[in-house]
Each structure stands twice: as structure tokens, then as C-alpha cells.
Amino acid sequence: MSEHGFDVAALKSGGAPKQYIRHSLHAGIFDLAGRRVLDVGCGIAMFYRFLRNAGIDIAAYVGIDIVEPFLDYDRKLFPEAQFLARDIFQEPVDDLAPDVVFMSQLFNARYEADNNESVAREALARMFAAARDGVVVDFMTSYVDYREPEHHYFEPEEMLRYAKTLTPFVSLHHDYLPFEFTLALRHRPRLETPPADDIRAYD
Ligand SMILES: C[S@@+](CC[C@H](N)C(=O)[O-])C[C@H]1O[C@@H](n2cnc3c(N)ncnc32)[C@H](O)[C@@H]1O
């Protein structure tokens, strides 16, 4: 427990070592220098800390969450960033003009009333429409040998298939932690196509 009352255990995201691996992957997918970052379900701002401590020179960070005590804690620690109370399923985020939207560890808990699959797909479509560059999102994978009843496990192939209906430019990362995967959806291809005359690699 930190002096402010929260630590990584409050998030049920697997502790600092797992957060470190996942944030290392997430922070490297897009070039975040000069970009506006929106962190949906920011919790205790661990991703913001990671970006700050990694020295990544983002233009702005906005974290949104529905748990006020988390937001109060974040605002006190990081007055230079913005932390807003917003439920992404109730309110739009377009006014925040994000370049890259992150959703990490948001869809793990099994919803009693709702269907995790449709909730996640709708959130992904809405966040991708709001983001100028794209979205990074992680899920617990169906490639597990043991399932907790309170968790929802997504099939990576099905989520990739869905993401491809939103954009042709999708990457699936299933090589960083054993029981989860990350999708990155881009509005533009990862690599720019240079004019044919500029290509010297095959001279
Ligand atoms: C498991 S925590 C992950 C926190 C953070 N993304 C991380 O990985 O360190 C999930 C967070 O999502 C927030 N959350 C859940 N549903 C939300 C919603 N509809 N809108 C915004 N935030 C939400 C929760 O309050 C919680 O802080």
C-alpha cells in the first residue's frame, strides 16, 4: 500500500512486473512523441508513470476512469496531466481529440448483465473512430489451461477478425506475456510507402 492508499494490487492487473512488460510493449507500438494520449480506465495512472519515467515526450496525457478515489489520487500526484471522471460506455471522448487511445486491462472482468464480446467491440469501434492515429487494447487470451470464473477470455483470432473490419492496419501481439494479447489498430500503415525513385535498397 502506498502512502496515498493505493498500489498496483488495487488494479488486479498482475503486479508491477507484468505491468512493466505490458507497458513496455504498449509504449513502443506507436511513436508517441508529440502525441495526445488518452488512457481509458487509467486506474492509478501506472501507464502515465511509465511514459514519464521512460522520458517519452508526449504532447498531453488524459486519463479517464469511473472510480473517483483513483482520480483524486492521480490528480494529486500528477497535476500536470488531466484526469477525468468519464464512463466510456455512457459518454463520448471525441472532445478530448486523442491521437492514440490505450485500453489496458479493461475487459478482463466478466460482466454479469452484458456480453464482454459486444461491449469490447463497441468500445473498440468508438475509440478507434475518436483516435487520430489509432488504438492499443489488451485482452486475456483463450489460450490458457485454467479459467477463473470471474474473468472473460477472448479469442485472439476473433478479435483480430473484428479489428480488420475497422481498419486494414492491425497488429496482434501475443508474444510478451503468456495469458494475454494486445491488438493495435492504425488509421494509416505502420510504414510509409516511399516514392519508387527513392528506394535504393535493391540497387
Ligand atoms: C484493471 S484496472 C486497469 C487500470 C489501468 N489501465 C492499468 O492497466 O494500470 C481497470 C480500470 O478501468 C476502469 N473502468 C472500468 N470500466 C470503465 C468505464 N466504463 N469507463 C472508464 N473506466 C472504466 C476501472 O475503474 C479501473 O480503474
Coordinates of N, CA and C and ligand atoms in Angstrom, one line a residue:
M1 N 0.9 -1.2 0.0 CA 0.0 0.0 0.0 C 0.9 1.3 0.0
S2 N 0.6 2.2 -0.9 CA 1.4 3.4 -0.9 C 0.9 4.3 0.2
E3 N 1.6 5.4 0.3 CA 1.2 6.4 1.4 C -0.1 7.1 1.1
H4 N -0.5 7.0 -0.2 CA -1.8 7.6 -0.6 C -3.0 6.6 -0.6
G5 N -2.7 5.4 -0.3 CA -3.7 4.4 -0.1 C -3.9 3.4 -1.2
F6 N -3.2 3.6 -2.4 CA -3.4 2.6 -3.5 C -2.0 2.1 -3.9
D7 N -2.0 0.9 -4.4 CA -0.8 0.4 -5.1 C -1.3 -0.5 -6.2
V8 N -0.4 -1.2 -6.9 CA -0.8 -1.9 -8.0 C -1.8 -3.0 -7.7
A9 N -1.8 -3.5 -6.5 CA -2.8 -4.6 -6.1 C -4.2 -4.1 -6.3
A10 N -4.5 -2.8 -6.2 CA -5.8 -2.3 -6.3 C -6.4 -2.6 -7.7
L11 N -5.5 -2.8 -8.7 CA -6.0 -2.9 -10.1 C -6.2 -4.3 -10.5
K12 N -5.7 -5.3 -9.8 CA -5.9 -6.7 -10.2 C -5.3 -6.9 -11.6
S13 N -4.2 -6.3 -11.9 CA -3.6 -6.4 -13.2 C -2.4 -7.3 -13.2
G14 N -2.0 -7.9 -12.1 CA -0.9 -8.9 -12.1 C 0.4 -8.3 -11.5
G15 N 0.4 -7.2 -10.8 CA 1.6 -6.7 -10.2 C 2.5 -6.0 -11.1
A16 N 3.5 -5.3 -10.5 CA 4.3 -4.4 -11.3 C 5.1 -5.1 -12.4
P17 N 5.7 -6.3 -12.1 CA 6.4 -7.0 -13.2 C 5.6 -7.2 -14.5
K18 N 4.4 -7.6 -14.3 CA 3.5 -7.8 -15.5 C 3.2 -6.4 -16.1
Q19 N 2.9 -5.4 -15.3 CA 2.6 -4.1 -15.8 C 3.7 -3.6 -16.6
Y20 N 4.9 -3.8 -16.1 CA 6.1 -3.3 -16.8 C 6.3 -3.9 -18.2
I21 N 6.1 -5.2 -18.3 CA 6.2 -5.9 -19.6 C 5.1 -5.3 -20.5
R22 N 3.9 -5.3 -20.0 CA 2.8 -4.8 -20.9 C 3.0 -3.3 -21.3
H23 N 3.4 -2.5 -20.4 CA 3.6 -1.1 -20.7 C 4.7 -0.9 -21.6
S24 N 5.8 -1.7 -21.5 CA 6.9 -1.6 -22.4 C 6.5 -1.9 -23.8
L25 N 5.6 -3.0 -24.0 CA 5.1 -3.2 -25.3 C 4.3 -2.1 -25.8
H26 N 3.3 -1.7 -25.0 CA 2.3 -0.7 -25.4 C 3.0 0.6 -25.8
A27 N 4.0 1.0 -25.0 CA 4.6 2.4 -25.3 C 5.4 2.4 -26.6
G28 N 5.8 1.2 -27.1 CA 6.6 1.1 -28.3 C 5.8 0.9 -29.6
I29 N 4.5 0.7 -29.5 CA 3.8 0.4 -30.7 C 3.6 1.6 -31.6
F30 N 3.2 2.7 -31.1 CA 3.1 4.0 -31.9 C 4.3 4.9 -31.4
D31 N 4.7 5.8 -32.3 CA 5.6 6.8 -31.9 C 4.8 7.8 -31.2
L32 N 5.0 7.9 -29.9 CA 4.2 8.8 -29.0 C 4.7 10.2 -28.8
A33 N 5.9 10.4 -29.4 CA 6.5 11.8 -29.2 C 5.6 12.8 -29.8
G34 N 5.2 13.8 -29.1 CA 4.3 14.9 -29.6 C 2.9 14.5 -29.7
R35 N 2.5 13.3 -29.2 CA 1.1 12.8 -29.4 C 0.3 13.1 -28.2
R36 N -1.1 13.2 -28.4 CA -2.0 13.3 -27.3 C -2.5 11.9 -27.0
V37 N -2.2 11.5 -25.7 CA -2.5 10.1 -25.3 C -3.8 10.1 -24.4
L38 N -4.7 9.2 -24.8 CA -5.9 9.0 -23.9 C -5.8 7.6 -23.3
D39 N -5.9 7.5 -22.0 CA -5.7 6.3 -21.3 C -7.1 6.0 -20.7
V40 N -7.8 5.0 -21.3 CA -9.2 4.7 -20.9 C -9.1 3.7 -19.8
G41 N -9.7 4.0 -18.6 CA -9.6 3.1 -17.4 C -8.2 3.2 -16.9
C42 N -7.8 4.5 -16.6 CA -6.4 4.8 -16.2 C -6.0 4.2 -14.8
G43 N -7.0 3.9 -14.0 CA -6.7 3.4 -12.7 C -5.8 4.3 -11.9
I44 N -4.7 3.9 -11.4 CA -3.8 4.7 -10.6 C -2.7 5.3 -11.4
A45 N -3.0 5.5 -12.7 CA -2.0 6.2 -13.6 C -0.7 5.5 -13.8
M46 N -0.7 4.2 -13.8 CA 0.6 3.5 -13.9 C 1.2 3.7 -15.3
F47 N 0.3 3.7 -16.3 CA 0.8 3.9 -17.7 C 1.4 5.3 -17.8
Y48 N 0.8 6.3 -17.2 CA 1.3 7.6 -17.2 C 2.7 7.7 -16.6
R49 N 2.8 7.0 -15.4 CA 4.1 7.0 -14.7 C 5.2 6.3 -15.6
F50 N 4.8 5.3 -16.3 CA 5.7 4.6 -17.2 C 6.2 5.5 -18.3
L51 N 5.3 6.2 -18.9 CA 5.7 7.1 -20.0 C 6.6 8.2 -19.5
R52 N 6.2 8.7 -18.4 CA 7.0 9.8 -17.8 C 8.4 9.4 -17.5
N53 N 8.5 8.2 -16.8 CA 9.8 7.7 -16.4 C 10.6 7.2 -17.5
A54 N 10.0 6.8 -18.6 CA 10.7 6.4 -19.8 C 11.2 7.6 -20.6
G55 N 10.7 8.8 -20.2 CA 11.2 10.0 -20.9 C 10.5 10.2 -22.3
I56 N 9.4 9.6 -22.5 CA 8.7 9.8 -23.8 C 8.0 11.1 -23.8
D57 N 8.3 11.9 -24.7 CA 7.9 13.3 -24.7 C 6.5 13.5 -25.4
I58 N 5.5 13.0 -24.7 CA 4.1 13.1 -25.3 C 3.7 14.6 -25.2
A59 N 2.7 14.9 -26.1 CA 2.1 16.3 -26.0 C 1.2 16.5 -24.9
A60 N 0.4 15.5 -24.6 CA -0.6 15.6 -23.5 C -1.0 14.2 -23.1
Y61 N -1.4 14.0 -21.8 CA -2.0 12.8 -21.3 C -3.3 13.1 -20.7
V62 N -4.3 12.3 -21.1 CA -5.6 12.4 -20.4 C -6.0 11.0 -19.9
G63 N -6.2 10.8 -18.6 CA -6.7 9.6 -18.1 C -8.1 9.7 -17.7
I64 N -9.0 8.7 -18.1 CA -10.4 8.7 -17.7 C -10.7 7.4 -16.9
D65 N -11.5 7.6 -15.9 CA -11.9 6.4 -15.1 C -13.3 6.7 -14.5
I66 N -13.8 5.7 -13.9 CA -15.1 5.9 -13.2 C -15.0 5.8 -11.7
V67 N -13.8 5.6 -11.2 CA -13.6 5.5 -9.7 C -13.0 6.7 -9.2
E68 N -13.8 7.6 -8.6 CA -13.3 8.9 -8.1 C -12.1 8.8 -7.2
P69 N -12.0 7.9 -6.3 CA -10.8 7.9 -5.4 C -9.5 7.7 -6.2
F70 N -9.6 6.9 -7.3 CA -8.4 6.7 -8.2 C -8.1 8.1 -8.8
L71 N -9.1 8.8 -9.3 CA -8.8 10.0 -10.0 C -8.3 11.1 -9.0
D72 N -8.8 11.1 -7.8 CA -8.3 12.1 -6.8 C -6.8 11.9 -6.6
Y73 N -6.5 10.6 -6.4 CA -5.1 10.2 -6.1 C -4.2 10.6 -7.3
D74 N -4.7 10.3 -8.5 CA -3.9 10.7 -9.7 C -3.7 12.2 -9.8
R75 N -4.8 12.9 -9.6 CA -4.6 14.4 -9.7 C -3.7 15.0 -8.7
K76 N -3.7 14.5 -7.5 CA -2.7 15.0 -6.5 C -1.3 14.7 -6.9
L77 N -1.1 13.5 -7.4 CA 0.3 13.1 -7.7 C 0.8 13.7 -9.0
F78 N -0.1 13.9 -10.0 CA 0.3 14.4 -11.3 C -0.5 15.5 -11.8
P79 N -0.3 16.7 -11.2 CA -1.2 17.9 -11.6 C -1.0 18.3 -13.0
E80 N 0.2 17.9 -13.6 CA 0.5 18.3 -15.0 C -0.4 17.6 -16.0
A81 N -0.9 16.4 -15.6 CA -1.8 15.6 -16.5 C -3.2 15.9 -16.2
Q82 N -4.1 15.3 -17.0 CA -5.5 15.6 -16.9 C -6.2 14.2 -16.5
F83 N -7.0 14.2 -15.5 CA -7.7 13.0 -15.1 C -9.2 13.3 -15.0
L84 N -10.0 12.7 -15.8 CA -11.5 13.0 -15.9 C -12.3 11.8 -15.5
A85 N -13.4 12.1 -14.8 CA -14.4 11.1 -14.5 C -15.3 10.9 -15.7
R86 N -15.2 9.8 -16.3 CA -16.0 9.6 -17.5 C -16.2 8.1 -17.7
D87 N -17.4 7.7 -18.0 CA -17.7 6.3 -18.3 C -17.7 6.2 -19.8
I88 N -16.8 5.4 -20.4 CA -16.7 5.4 -21.8 C -17.9 4.7 -22.5
F89 N -18.7 4.0 -21.7 CA -19.9 3.4 -22.3 C -21.1 4.4 -22.3
Q90 N -20.9 5.5 -21.6 CA -22.0 6.4 -21.5 C -21.7 7.7 -22.2
E91 N -20.4 8.1 -22.2 CA -20.1 9.4 -22.8 C -19.0 9.3 -23.9
P92 N -19.1 10.2 -24.9 CA -18.1 10.2 -25.9 C -16.8 10.7 -25.4
V93 N -15.7 10.5 -26.2 CA -14.4 11.0 -25.9 C -13.8 11.9 -27.0
D94 N -14.6 12.1 -28.0 CA -14.1 12.8 -29.2 C -13.6 14.2 -28.9
D95 N -14.2 14.9 -27.9 CA -13.8 16.2 -27.5 C -12.4 16.3 -26.9
L96 N -11.9 15.1 -26.5 CA -10.5 15.1 -26.0 C -9.4 15.0 -27.1
A97 N -9.9 14.8 -28.3 CA -9.0 14.8 -29.5 C -7.8 14.0 -29.3
P98 N -7.9 12.7 -29.0 CA -6.8 11.9 -28.8 C -6.1 11.5 -30.1
D99 N -4.8 11.4 -30.1 CA -4.0 10.8 -31.2 C -4.0 9.2 -31.0
V100 N -3.6 8.8 -29.8 CA -3.6 7.4 -29.6 C -4.4 7.1 -28.3
V101 N -5.3 6.1 -28.4 CA -6.1 5.7 -27.2 C -5.6 4.3 -26.7
F102 N -5.4 4.2 -25.4 CA -5.0 3.0 -24.8 C -6.1 2.4 -23.9
M103 N -6.4 1.1 -24.0 CA -7.3 0.5 -23.1 C -6.6 -0.8 -22.6
S104 N -6.2 -0.8 -21.4 CA -5.4 -1.9 -20.9 C -6.1 -2.5 -19.7
Q105 N -6.3 -3.8 -19.7 CA -6.9 -4.5 -18.6 C -8.3 -4.0 -18.3
L106 N -9.0 -3.6 -19.3 CA -10.3 -3.0 -19.1 C -11.4 -4.1 -19.3
F107 N -11.2 -5.1 -20.0 CA -12.3 -6.1 -20.3 C -12.1 -7.4 -19.7
N108 N -11.2 -7.5 -18.7 CA -10.9 -8.8 -18.0 C -12.1 -9.3 -17.2
A109 N -12.7 -8.5 -16.5 CA -13.8 -9.0 -15.5 C -15.0 -9.4 -16.3
R110 N -15.5 -10.5 -16.0 CA -16.8 -11.0 -16.7 C -17.9 -10.1 -16.2
Y111 N -18.7 -9.5 -17.2 CA -19.8 -8.7 -16.9 C -21.0 -9.6 -16.7
E112 N -21.8 -9.3 -15.6 CA -23.0 -10.2 -15.4 C -24.1 -9.9 -16.3
A113 N -24.4 -8.6 -16.5 CA -25.5 -8.3 -17.4 C -25.2 -8.2 -18.8
D114 N -24.0 -7.8 -19.1 CA -23.6 -7.5 -20.5 C -22.8 -8.6 -21.1
N115 N -22.6 -8.6 -22.3 CA -21.7 -9.6 -23.0 C -20.4 -8.9 -23.2
N116 N -19.3 -9.5 -22.7 CA -18.0 -8.9 -22.8 C -17.6 -8.6 -24.3
E117 N -18.0 -9.6 -25.1 CA -17.6 -9.5 -26.5 C -18.2 -8.3 -27.2
S118 N -19.5 -8.1 -27.0 CA -20.1 -6.9 -27.6 C -19.7 -5.6 -27.0
V119 N -19.5 -5.6 -25.7 CA -19.1 -4.4 -25.0 C -17.7 -4.0 -25.5
A120 N -16.8 -5.0 -25.6 CA -15.4 -4.7 -26.1 C -15.4 -4.2 -27.5
R121 N -16.2 -4.9 -28.3 CA -16.2 -4.5 -29.8 C -16.8 -3.1 -29.9
E122 N -17.8 -2.7 -29.2 CA -18.4 -1.4 -29.3 C -17.4 -0.4 -28.9
A123 N -16.7 -0.6 -27.7 CA -15.7 0.3 -27.2 C -14.6 0.5 -28.2
L124 N -14.1 -0.6 -28.8 CA -13.0 -0.5 -29.7 C -13.4 0.3 -31.0
A125 N -14.6 0.1 -31.5 CA -15.1 0.9 -32.6 C -15.1 2.3 -32.3
R126 N -15.7 2.7 -31.1 CA -15.8 4.1 -30.8 C -14.5 4.7 -30.5
M127 N -13.6 4.0 -29.8 CA -12.3 4.6 -29.5 C -11.5 4.8 -30.8
F128 N -11.6 3.8 -31.7 CA -10.9 3.9 -33.0 C -11.4 5.1 -33.8
A129 N -12.7 5.3 -33.8 CA -13.2 6.5 -34.5 C -12.8 7.8 -33.9
A130 N -12.6 7.8 -32.6 CA -12.2 9.1 -32.0 C -10.7 9.4 -32.1
A131 N -9.9 8.3 -32.3 CA -8.4 8.4 -32.3 C -7.9 8.9 -33.7
R132 N -6.9 9.8 -33.7 CA -6.4 10.2 -35.0 C -5.4 9.2 -35.5
D133 N -4.6 8.6 -34.7 CA -3.6 7.6 -35.2 C -4.1 6.2 -35.0
G134 N -4.6 5.9 -33.8 CA -5.1 4.5 -33.6 C -5.3 4.2 -32.1
V135 N -5.4 2.9 -31.9 CA -5.8 2.3 -30.6 C -4.9 1.1 -30.2
V136 N -4.6 1.0 -28.9 CA -3.9 -0.1 -28.4 C -4.8 -0.7 -27.3
V137 N -5.1 -2.0 -27.4 CA -6.0 -2.6 -26.4 C -5.5 -4.0 -26.1
D138 N -5.7 -4.4 -24.8 CA -5.3 -5.8 -24.4 C -6.4 -6.6 -23.9
F139 N -6.3 -7.9 -24.0 CA -7.4 -8.8 -23.6 C -6.7 -10.0 -22.9
M140 N -7.4 -10.7 -22.0 CA -7.0 -12.0 -21.6 C -7.3 -13.0 -22.7
T141 N -6.3 -13.9 -22.9 CA -6.5 -14.8 -24.1 C -7.2 -16.1 -23.8
S142 N -7.8 -16.7 -24.8 CA -8.4 -18.0 -24.6 C -7.4 -19.1 -24.6
Y143 N -6.1 -18.8 -24.9 CA -5.1 -19.8 -24.9 C -4.5 -20.0 -23.5
V144 N -5.4 -20.5 -22.6 CA -5.0 -20.7 -21.2 C -5.3 -22.1 -20.8
D145 N -4.7 -22.7 -19.8 CA -5.1 -24.0 -19.4 C -5.9 -24.0 -18.1
Y146 N -6.2 -22.8 -17.6 CA -7.1 -22.7 -16.4 C -7.9 -21.4 -16.6
R147 N -9.2 -21.5 -16.2 CA -10.0 -20.3 -16.4 C -10.6 -19.9 -15.0
E148 N -10.5 -18.7 -14.7 CA -11.2 -18.2 -13.4 C -12.6 -17.8 -13.8
P149 N -13.6 -18.2 -13.0 CA -15.0 -17.9 -13.4 C -15.3 -16.4 -13.5
E150 N -14.5 -15.6 -12.8 CA -14.8 -14.1 -12.8 C -14.2 -13.4 -13.9
H151 N -13.4 -14.1 -14.8 CA -12.8 -13.4 -15.9 C -13.4 -13.8 -17.2
H152 N -13.1 -13.0 -18.2 CA -13.5 -13.3 -19.6 C -12.3 -13.4 -20.5
Y153 N -12.3 -14.5 -21.3 CA -11.1 -14.8 -22.1 C -11.5 -14.6 -23.6
F154 N -10.8 -13.8 -24.3 CA -11.1 -13.5 -25.7 C -10.3 -14.4 -26.6
E155 N -10.9 -14.7 -27.7 CA -10.2 -15.5 -28.8 C -9.4 -14.5 -29.6
P156 N -8.1 -14.6 -29.7 CA -7.3 -13.6 -30.4 C -7.7 -13.6 -31.9
E157 N -8.0 -14.7 -32.5 CA -8.4 -14.8 -33.9 C -9.6 -14.0 -34.2
E158 N -10.6 -14.2 -33.3 CA -11.9 -13.5 -33.4 C -11.8 -12.0 -33.3
M159 N -10.9 -11.6 -32.3 CA -10.7 -10.1 -32.1 C -9.9 -9.5 -33.3
L160 N -9.0 -10.3 -33.8 CA -8.3 -9.8 -35.0 C -9.2 -9.6 -36.1
R161 N -10.1 -10.6 -36.3 CA -11.0 -10.6 -37.4 C -11.9 -9.3 -37.3
Y162 N -12.4 -9.1 -36.0 CA -13.2 -7.9 -35.8 C -12.5 -6.6 -36.1
A163 N -11.2 -6.5 -35.6 CA -10.4 -5.3 -35.8 C -10.2 -5.0 -37.3
K164 N -10.1 -6.1 -38.1 CA -9.9 -5.9 -39.5 C -11.1 -5.4 -40.2
T165 N -12.3 -5.5 -39.6 CA -13.4 -4.8 -40.1 C -13.4 -3.3 -39.9
L166 N -12.6 -2.9 -39.0 CA -12.5 -1.4 -38.7 C -11.4 -0.8 -39.5
T167 N -10.3 -1.5 -39.8 CA -9.2 -0.9 -40.5 C -8.3 -2.1 -41.1
P168 N -7.7 -1.9 -42.2 CA -6.8 -2.9 -42.7 C -5.5 -3.1 -41.9
F169 N -5.2 -2.0 -41.1 CA -3.9 -2.0 -40.5 C -3.9 -2.4 -39.0
V170 N -3.8 -3.6 -38.8 CA -3.9 -4.2 -37.4 C -2.7 -5.1 -37.1
S171 N -2.2 -4.9 -35.9 CA -1.2 -5.9 -35.4 C -1.7 -6.6 -34.2
L172 N -1.3 -7.9 -34.1 CA -1.7 -8.8 -33.0 C -0.4 -9.2 -32.3
H173 N -0.3 -8.9 -31.0 CA 0.9 -9.2 -30.2 C 0.6 -10.2 -29.2
H174 N 1.1 -11.4 -29.4 CA 0.8 -12.5 -28.4 C 2.1 -13.1 -28.0
D175 N 3.1 -12.3 -27.8 CA 4.4 -12.8 -27.5 C 5.1 -12.2 -26.3
Y176 N 4.3 -11.5 -25.5 CA 5.0 -10.8 -24.4 C 4.7 -11.3 -23.0
L177 N 3.5 -11.8 -22.8 CA 3.1 -12.4 -21.5 C 2.2 -13.6 -21.9
P178 N 2.2 -14.7 -21.2 CA 1.6 -15.9 -21.7 C 0.1 -15.9 -21.8
F179 N -0.6 -15.1 -21.0 CA -2.1 -15.3 -20.9 C -2.8 -14.0 -21.4
E180 N -2.2 -13.2 -22.2 CA -3.0 -12.1 -22.7 C -2.4 -11.7 -24.1
F181 N -3.1 -10.9 -24.8 CA -2.7 -10.4 -26.1 C -3.1 -8.9 -26.3
T182 N -2.4 -8.3 -27.2 CA -2.6 -6.9 -27.5 C -2.9 -6.7 -28.9
L183 N -3.9 -5.9 -29.3 CA -4.2 -5.5 -30.6 C -3.8 -4.0 -30.8
A184 N -3.2 -3.7 -31.9 CA -3.0 -2.3 -32.3 C -3.7 -2.0 -33.6
L185 N -4.6 -1.0 -33.6 CA -5.3 -0.6 -34.8 C -4.8 0.7 -35.3
R186 N -4.5 0.8 -36.5 CA -3.9 2.1 -37.1 C -4.8 2.6 -38.2
H187 N -4.9 3.9 -38.3 CA -5.6 4.5 -39.4 C -4.8 4.5 -40.7
R188 N -3.4 4.5 -40.5 CA -2.5 4.5 -41.6 C -1.5 3.4 -41.4
P189 N -0.9 2.9 -42.5 CA 0.0 1.8 -42.4 C 1.2 2.2 -41.5
R190 N 1.8 1.2 -40.9 CA 2.9 1.4 -39.9 C 4.1 2.1 -40.6
L191 N 4.3 1.7 -41.9 CA 5.4 2.2 -42.7 C 4.9 3.0 -43.9
E192 N 5.4 4.2 -44.1 CA 5.0 5.0 -45.3 C 5.7 4.3 -46.5
T193 N 4.9 4.4 -47.6 CA 5.5 3.9 -48.9 C 6.3 5.0 -49.5
P194 N 7.6 4.8 -49.7 CA 8.3 5.9 -50.3 C 8.1 5.9 -51.8
P195 N 8.3 7.1 -52.5 CA 8.3 7.1 -54.0 C 9.3 6.1 -54.5
A196 N 8.9 5.4 -55.6 CA 9.7 4.3 -56.1 C 11.1 4.8 -56.4
D197 N 11.2 6.0 -56.9 CA 12.6 6.5 -57.3 C 13.5 6.7 -56.1
D198 N 12.9 6.7 -54.8 CA 13.7 7.0 -53.6 C 14.2 5.6 -53.1
I199 N 13.8 4.5 -53.6 CA 14.1 3.2 -53.0 C 15.5 2.8 -53.5
R200 N 16.5 2.8 -52.7 CA 17.9 2.4 -53.1 C 18.2 1.0 -52.5
A201 N 17.3 0.4 -51.7 CA 17.7 -0.9 -51.0 C 18.0 -2.0 -52.0
Y202 N 17.6 -1.9 -53.3 CA 17.8 -3.0 -54.2 C 18.7 -2.7 -55.3
D203 N 19.4 -1.5 -55.2 CA 20.3 -1.1 -56.3 C 21.4 -2.1 -56.4
Ligands
LIG1 C1 -7.9 -3.4 -14.1 S1 -8.0 -1.7 -14.0 C2 -6.6 -1.3 -15.1 C3 -6.1 0.1 -14.9 C4 -5.0 0.6 -15.9 N1 -5.5 0.5 -17.3 C5 -3.8 -0.2 -15.7 O1 -3.6 -1.2 -16.5 O2 -3.0 0.1 -14.9 C6 -9.4 -1.2 -14.9 C7 -9.8 0.2 -14.7 O3 -10.8 0.5 -15.7 C8 -11.8 1.4 -15.0 N2 -13.1 1.3 -15.8 C9 -13.9 0.2 -15.8 N3 -15.0 0.5 -16.5 C10 -14.8 1.7 -17.0 C11 -15.6 2.6 -17.9 N4 -16.8 2.2 -18.3 N5 -15.1 3.8 -18.2 C12 -13.9 4.2 -17.7 N6 -13.2 3.5 -16.9 C13 -13.6 2.2 -16.6 C14 -11.8 0.8 -13.6 O4 -12.3 1.7 -12.7 C15 -10.3 0.5 -13.4 O5 -9.6 1.6 -12.8

